[in-house]
């Protein structure tokens, strides 16, 4: 059987903030999913002995490593705040078009600020 | 009138036999692990940040601390379950061929189990070596 004709899909819609944040929530989730392998390998390397520890401190002590860690934590906090939005929606709040739009627009900025604050606190304490 | 030789109600007989074979557990566990992940993630972030600039022995001592070790183990279990549920939803949404879907769902379970087992093994080893 020939494949059936498909109706137009995502490409016919104008990108709007709530749609972009919905897509980004999935993408950040998938990113974190694979990123957790690094966390598990870090713990395994540390349990393996001094060599494993030195390898990871060299990797994540370099400029590129710190940038990767920073971006990973931004993705983490973005997904966390996106998830908080979902939890708030589950209780029936912030569901109007305007609220959905404004919280969507705020999400990247708020998550970035949160990431920077967390790193500053970590940097001040360590 | 026919004799009913089954004490179960019609509802009881069909319960759990829908297309998904279960009810709202997926949704509920997704939300539950999501909420628990908020404090647990901050702890994970804090512990990783605290290892910056530490030598091997100090880092190992940090992870050997029972409170930190247990909190991290809780975080790993919760995160792995949340990962499994989330990726399952993504696969079910985007993969439409039955064979590939079944394969990817199994791979998803295997990956999440592997992440959890590797991390827990490492945490136990770090705790016991002190």
Short mmCIF file of C-alpha atoms in Angstrom, two decimals:
data_model
loop_
_atom_site.label_atom_id
_atom_site.label_comp_id
_atom_site.label_asym_id
_atom_site.label_seq_id
_atom_site.Cartn_x
_atom_site.Cartn_y
_atom_site.Cartn_z
CA UNK A 1 0.00 0.00 0.00
CA UNK A 2 1.25 3.46 -0.85
CA UNK A 3 1.84 5.68 2.16
CA UNK A 4 -1.28 7.67 2.89
CA UNK A 5 -1.16 11.44 2.29
CA UNK A 6 -0.34 13.39 5.43
CA UNK A 7 -1.92 16.61 6.61
CA UNK A 8 0.42 19.59 7.10
CA UNK A 9 2.35 19.30 10.33
CA UNK A 10 4.39 21.64 12.54
CA UNK A 11 5.85 23.62 9.63
CA UNK A 12 2.54 25.43 8.92
CA UNK A 13 2.43 27.02 12.39
CA UNK A 14 4.06 30.32 13.28
CA UNK A 15 6.52 29.72 16.13
CA UNK A 16 5.14 31.22 19.33
CA UNK A 17 6.81 31.41 22.76
CA UNK A 18 4.73 28.72 24.46
CA UNK A 19 5.36 26.33 21.55
CA UNK A 20 9.10 27.04 21.55
CA UNK A 21 9.31 26.45 25.31
CA UNK A 22 7.33 23.22 24.97
CA UNK A 23 9.80 21.97 22.36
CA UNK A 24 12.74 23.19 24.42
CA UNK A 25 11.40 21.40 27.50
CA UNK A 26 11.55 18.10 25.63
CA UNK A 27 14.94 18.88 24.09
CA UNK A 28 16.48 19.86 27.43
CA UNK A 29 15.01 16.71 28.95
CA UNK A 30 16.60 14.56 26.25
CA UNK A 31 19.89 16.41 26.71
CA UNK A 32 19.87 15.81 30.46
CA UNK A 33 18.95 12.16 29.84
CA UNK A 34 22.18 11.59 27.94
CA UNK A 35 24.16 13.93 30.18
CA UNK A 36 23.41 11.72 33.18
CA UNK A 37 25.75 9.13 31.63
CA UNK A 38 28.60 11.58 32.31
CA UNK A 39 27.50 11.96 35.94
CA UNK A 40 27.42 8.16 36.35
CA UNK A 41 30.84 7.80 34.68
CA UNK A 42 32.23 10.58 36.90
CA UNK A 43 31.13 8.70 40.02
CA UNK A 44 32.52 5.44 38.61
CA UNK A 45 35.86 7.07 37.78
CA UNK A 46 36.05 8.59 41.26
CA UNK A 47 35.32 5.20 42.83
CA UNK A 48 38.01 3.70 40.60
CA UNK A 49 40.79 5.68 42.20
CA UNK A 50 43.06 8.65 41.79
CA UNK A 51 43.53 8.25 38.03
CA UNK A 52 39.81 8.57 37.35
CA UNK A 53 39.54 11.60 39.60
CA UNK A 54 42.48 13.31 37.89
CA UNK A 55 41.04 12.61 34.43
CA UNK A 56 37.74 14.27 35.32
CA UNK A 57 39.28 17.23 37.14
CA UNK A 58 41.45 17.82 34.08
CA UNK A 59 38.48 17.53 31.70
CA UNK A 60 36.16 19.78 33.70
CA UNK A 61 38.89 22.04 35.01
CA UNK A 62 39.68 23.24 31.47
CA UNK A 63 37.91 26.27 29.95
CA UNK A 64 35.93 24.06 27.55
CA UNK A 65 35.00 21.72 30.40
CA UNK A 66 33.73 24.60 32.54
CA UNK A 67 31.72 26.00 29.61
CA UNK A 68 30.18 22.55 29.03
CA UNK A 69 29.35 22.25 32.75
CA UNK A 70 27.83 25.74 32.78
CA UNK A 71 25.67 25.01 29.72
CA UNK A 72 24.66 21.64 31.18
CA UNK A 73 23.54 23.34 34.40
CA UNK A 74 21.65 25.99 32.39
CA UNK A 75 19.83 23.18 30.54
CA UNK A 76 19.17 21.59 33.94
CA UNK A 77 17.67 24.72 35.49
CA UNK A 78 15.72 25.49 32.31
CA UNK A 79 14.13 22.03 32.44
CA UNK A 80 13.55 22.42 36.19
CA UNK A 81 11.73 25.76 35.83
CA UNK A 82 9.80 24.42 32.82
CA UNK A 83 8.78 21.52 35.04
CA UNK A 84 7.70 23.90 37.80
CA UNK A 85 5.48 25.61 35.21
CA UNK A 86 3.94 22.22 34.44
CA UNK A 87 3.34 21.56 38.14
CA UNK A 88 1.67 24.99 38.51
CA UNK A 89 -0.53 24.26 35.47
CA UNK A 90 -1.51 20.92 37.01
CA UNK A 91 -3.11 22.90 39.84
CA UNK A 92 -4.98 25.07 37.35
CA UNK A 93 -2.97 28.29 37.58
CA UNK A 94 -1.21 30.46 34.93
CA UNK A 95 -3.13 28.82 32.11
CA UNK A 96 -4.41 31.94 30.33
CA UNK A 97 -2.95 32.91 26.96
CA UNK A 98 -1.26 36.01 28.37
CA UNK A 99 0.20 34.23 31.40
CA UNK A 100 1.38 31.31 29.30
CA UNK A 101 3.03 33.72 26.88
CA UNK A 102 4.74 35.87 29.50
CA UNK A 103 6.04 32.93 31.55
CA UNK A 104 7.29 31.32 28.32
CA UNK A 105 9.16 34.49 27.34
CA UNK A 106 10.64 34.80 30.84
CA UNK A 107 11.81 31.18 31.06
CA UNK A 108 15.18 31.38 29.21
CA UNK A 109 16.18 34.59 31.02
CA UNK A 110 15.05 33.44 34.47
CA UNK A 111 16.78 30.08 34.08
CA UNK A 112 19.99 31.81 32.95
CA UNK A 113 19.89 34.17 35.95
CA UNK A 114 19.26 31.19 38.24
CA UNK A 115 22.21 29.32 36.73
CA UNK A 116 24.53 32.32 37.17
CA UNK A 117 23.39 32.81 40.78
CA UNK A 118 23.98 29.13 41.60
CA UNK A 119 27.47 29.25 40.10
CA UNK A 120 28.23 32.48 41.97
CA UNK A 121 27.13 30.91 45.25
CA UNK A 122 29.21 27.82 44.49
CA UNK A 123 32.19 29.96 43.54
CA UNK A 124 31.92 32.11 46.69
CA UNK A 125 31.59 29.10 48.99
CA UNK A 126 34.33 26.93 47.49
CA UNK B 1 -32.02 -15.13 34.04
CA UNK B 2 -28.62 -16.80 33.74
CA UNK B 3 -26.75 -17.92 36.78
CA UNK B 4 -23.74 -15.75 37.40
CA UNK B 5 -20.87 -17.99 38.49
CA UNK B 6 -18.46 -15.10 38.89
CA UNK B 7 -18.51 -12.79 41.87
CA UNK B 8 -16.52 -10.06 40.10
CA UNK B 9 -18.30 -7.00 38.79
CA UNK B 10 -18.02 -6.11 35.07
CA UNK B 11 -15.81 -3.14 36.01
CA UNK B 12 -13.41 -5.38 37.94
CA UNK B 13 -13.07 -7.69 34.92
CA UNK B 14 -12.02 -4.95 32.48
CA UNK B 15 -9.87 -2.94 34.83
CA UNK B 16 -6.25 -2.90 33.66
CA UNK B 17 -7.14 -4.26 30.21
CA UNK B 18 -7.21 -0.93 28.35
CA UNK B 19 -4.81 -0.09 25.52
CA UNK B 20 -2.16 1.15 27.94
CA UNK B 21 -2.66 -1.75 30.43
CA UNK B 22 -2.51 0.72 33.28
CA UNK B 23 -4.01 3.96 34.44
CA UNK B 24 -2.52 7.16 35.70
CA UNK B 25 0.68 5.79 37.26
CA UNK B 26 2.88 7.18 34.49
CA UNK B 27 1.49 10.70 34.83
CA UNK B 28 1.56 10.59 38.61
CA UNK B 29 5.13 9.22 38.87
CA UNK B 30 6.30 11.80 36.33
CA UNK B 31 4.96 14.61 38.51
CA UNK B 32 6.09 13.02 41.77
CA UNK B 33 9.68 12.48 40.60
CA UNK B 34 9.65 15.97 39.03
CA UNK B 35 8.76 17.62 42.33
CA UNK B 36 11.28 15.51 44.27
CA UNK B 37 13.94 16.30 41.70
CA UNK B 38 13.85 20.00 42.61
CA UNK B 39 15.59 19.67 46.01
CA UNK B 40 17.61 16.61 44.95
CA UNK B 41 19.03 18.39 41.90
CA UNK B 42 20.18 21.34 43.99
CA UNK B 43 21.97 18.86 46.26
CA UNK B 44 23.62 17.16 43.27
CA UNK B 45 24.67 20.53 41.84
CA UNK B 46 25.99 21.63 45.24
CA UNK B 47 28.04 18.48 45.79
CA UNK B 48 29.57 18.59 42.30
CA UNK B 49 30.34 22.29 42.75
CA UNK B 50 31.91 21.54 46.13
CA UNK B 51 34.38 19.12 44.55
CA UNK B 52 35.90 21.92 42.47
CA UNK B 53 39.53 22.37 43.40
CA UNK B 54 39.52 19.43 45.80
CA UNK B 55 42.17 16.73 45.61
CA UNK B 56 41.37 13.04 45.23
CA UNK B 57 41.32 12.14 48.93
CA UNK B 58 39.18 15.15 49.88
CA UNK B 59 36.71 14.42 47.08
CA UNK B 60 36.50 10.78 48.11
CA UNK B 61 35.94 11.77 51.73
CA UNK B 62 33.14 14.12 50.64
CA UNK B 63 31.33 11.31 48.78
CA UNK B 64 31.98 8.88 51.62
CA UNK B 65 29.99 11.11 53.99
CA UNK B 66 26.85 9.05 54.75
CA UNK B 67 24.42 11.95 54.47
CA UNK B 68 25.84 13.10 51.14
CA UNK B 69 26.05 9.52 49.87
CA UNK B 70 22.44 8.73 50.78
CA UNK B 71 21.13 12.00 49.33
CA UNK B 72 23.03 11.38 46.10
CA UNK B 73 21.73 7.80 45.93
CA UNK B 74 18.19 9.14 46.39
CA UNK B 75 18.83 11.70 43.65
CA UNK B 76 20.17 9.04 41.27
CA UNK B 77 17.19 6.70 41.80
CA UNK B 78 14.68 9.53 41.43
CA UNK B 79 16.41 11.00 38.37
CA UNK B 80 16.71 7.58 36.67
CA UNK B 81 12.99 6.90 37.15
CA UNK B 82 12.12 10.38 35.85
CA UNK B 83 14.42 9.79 32.83
CA UNK B 84 12.76 6.45 32.08
CA UNK B 85 9.26 7.98 32.20
CA UNK B 86 10.19 11.04 30.14
CA UNK B 87 12.01 9.20 27.37
CA UNK B 88 9.23 6.60 27.25
CA UNK B 89 6.78 9.42 26.49
CA UNK B 90 9.05 10.85 23.77
CA UNK B 91 9.42 7.40 22.13
CA UNK B 92 5.69 6.72 22.30
CA UNK B 93 4.98 10.12 20.72
CA UNK B 94 7.43 10.01 17.83
CA UNK B 95 8.15 6.36 16.97
CA UNK B 96 5.23 4.78 15.17
CA UNK B 97 6.45 1.39 13.96
CA UNK B 98 5.68 -1.28 16.54
CA UNK B 99 8.98 -3.17 16.30
CA UNK B 100 11.17 -0.08 16.57
CA UNK B 101 9.02 1.29 19.37
CA UNK B 102 9.34 -1.92 21.39
CA UNK B 103 13.09 -2.00 20.79
CA UNK B 104 13.60 1.63 21.81
CA UNK B 105 11.41 1.24 24.90
CA UNK B 106 13.59 -1.71 25.98
CA UNK B 107 16.74 0.26 25.21
CA UNK B 108 15.37 3.15 27.27
CA UNK B 109 14.82 0.88 30.27
CA UNK B 110 18.27 -0.65 29.86
CA UNK B 111 19.99 2.75 29.63
CA UNK B 112 18.21 4.19 32.67
CA UNK B 113 18.89 1.04 34.67
CA UNK B 114 22.55 1.17 33.63
CA UNK B 115 22.92 4.81 34.70
CA UNK B 116 21.32 4.05 38.06
CA UNK B 117 23.30 0.84 38.68
CA UNK B 118 26.67 2.34 37.70
CA UNK B 119 26.12 5.42 39.85
CA UNK B 120 24.85 3.41 42.84
CA UNK B 121 27.73 0.93 42.58
CA UNK B 122 30.19 3.84 42.57
CA UNK B 123 28.46 5.53 45.52
CA UNK B 124 28.47 2.29 47.56
CA UNK B 125 32.13 1.70 46.75
CA UNK B 126 33.01 5.27 47.76
CA UNK B 127 31.01 4.90 50.98
CA UNK B 128 32.65 1.59 51.96
CA UNK B 129 36.19 2.67 51.12
CA UNK B 130 35.57 5.79 53.26
#
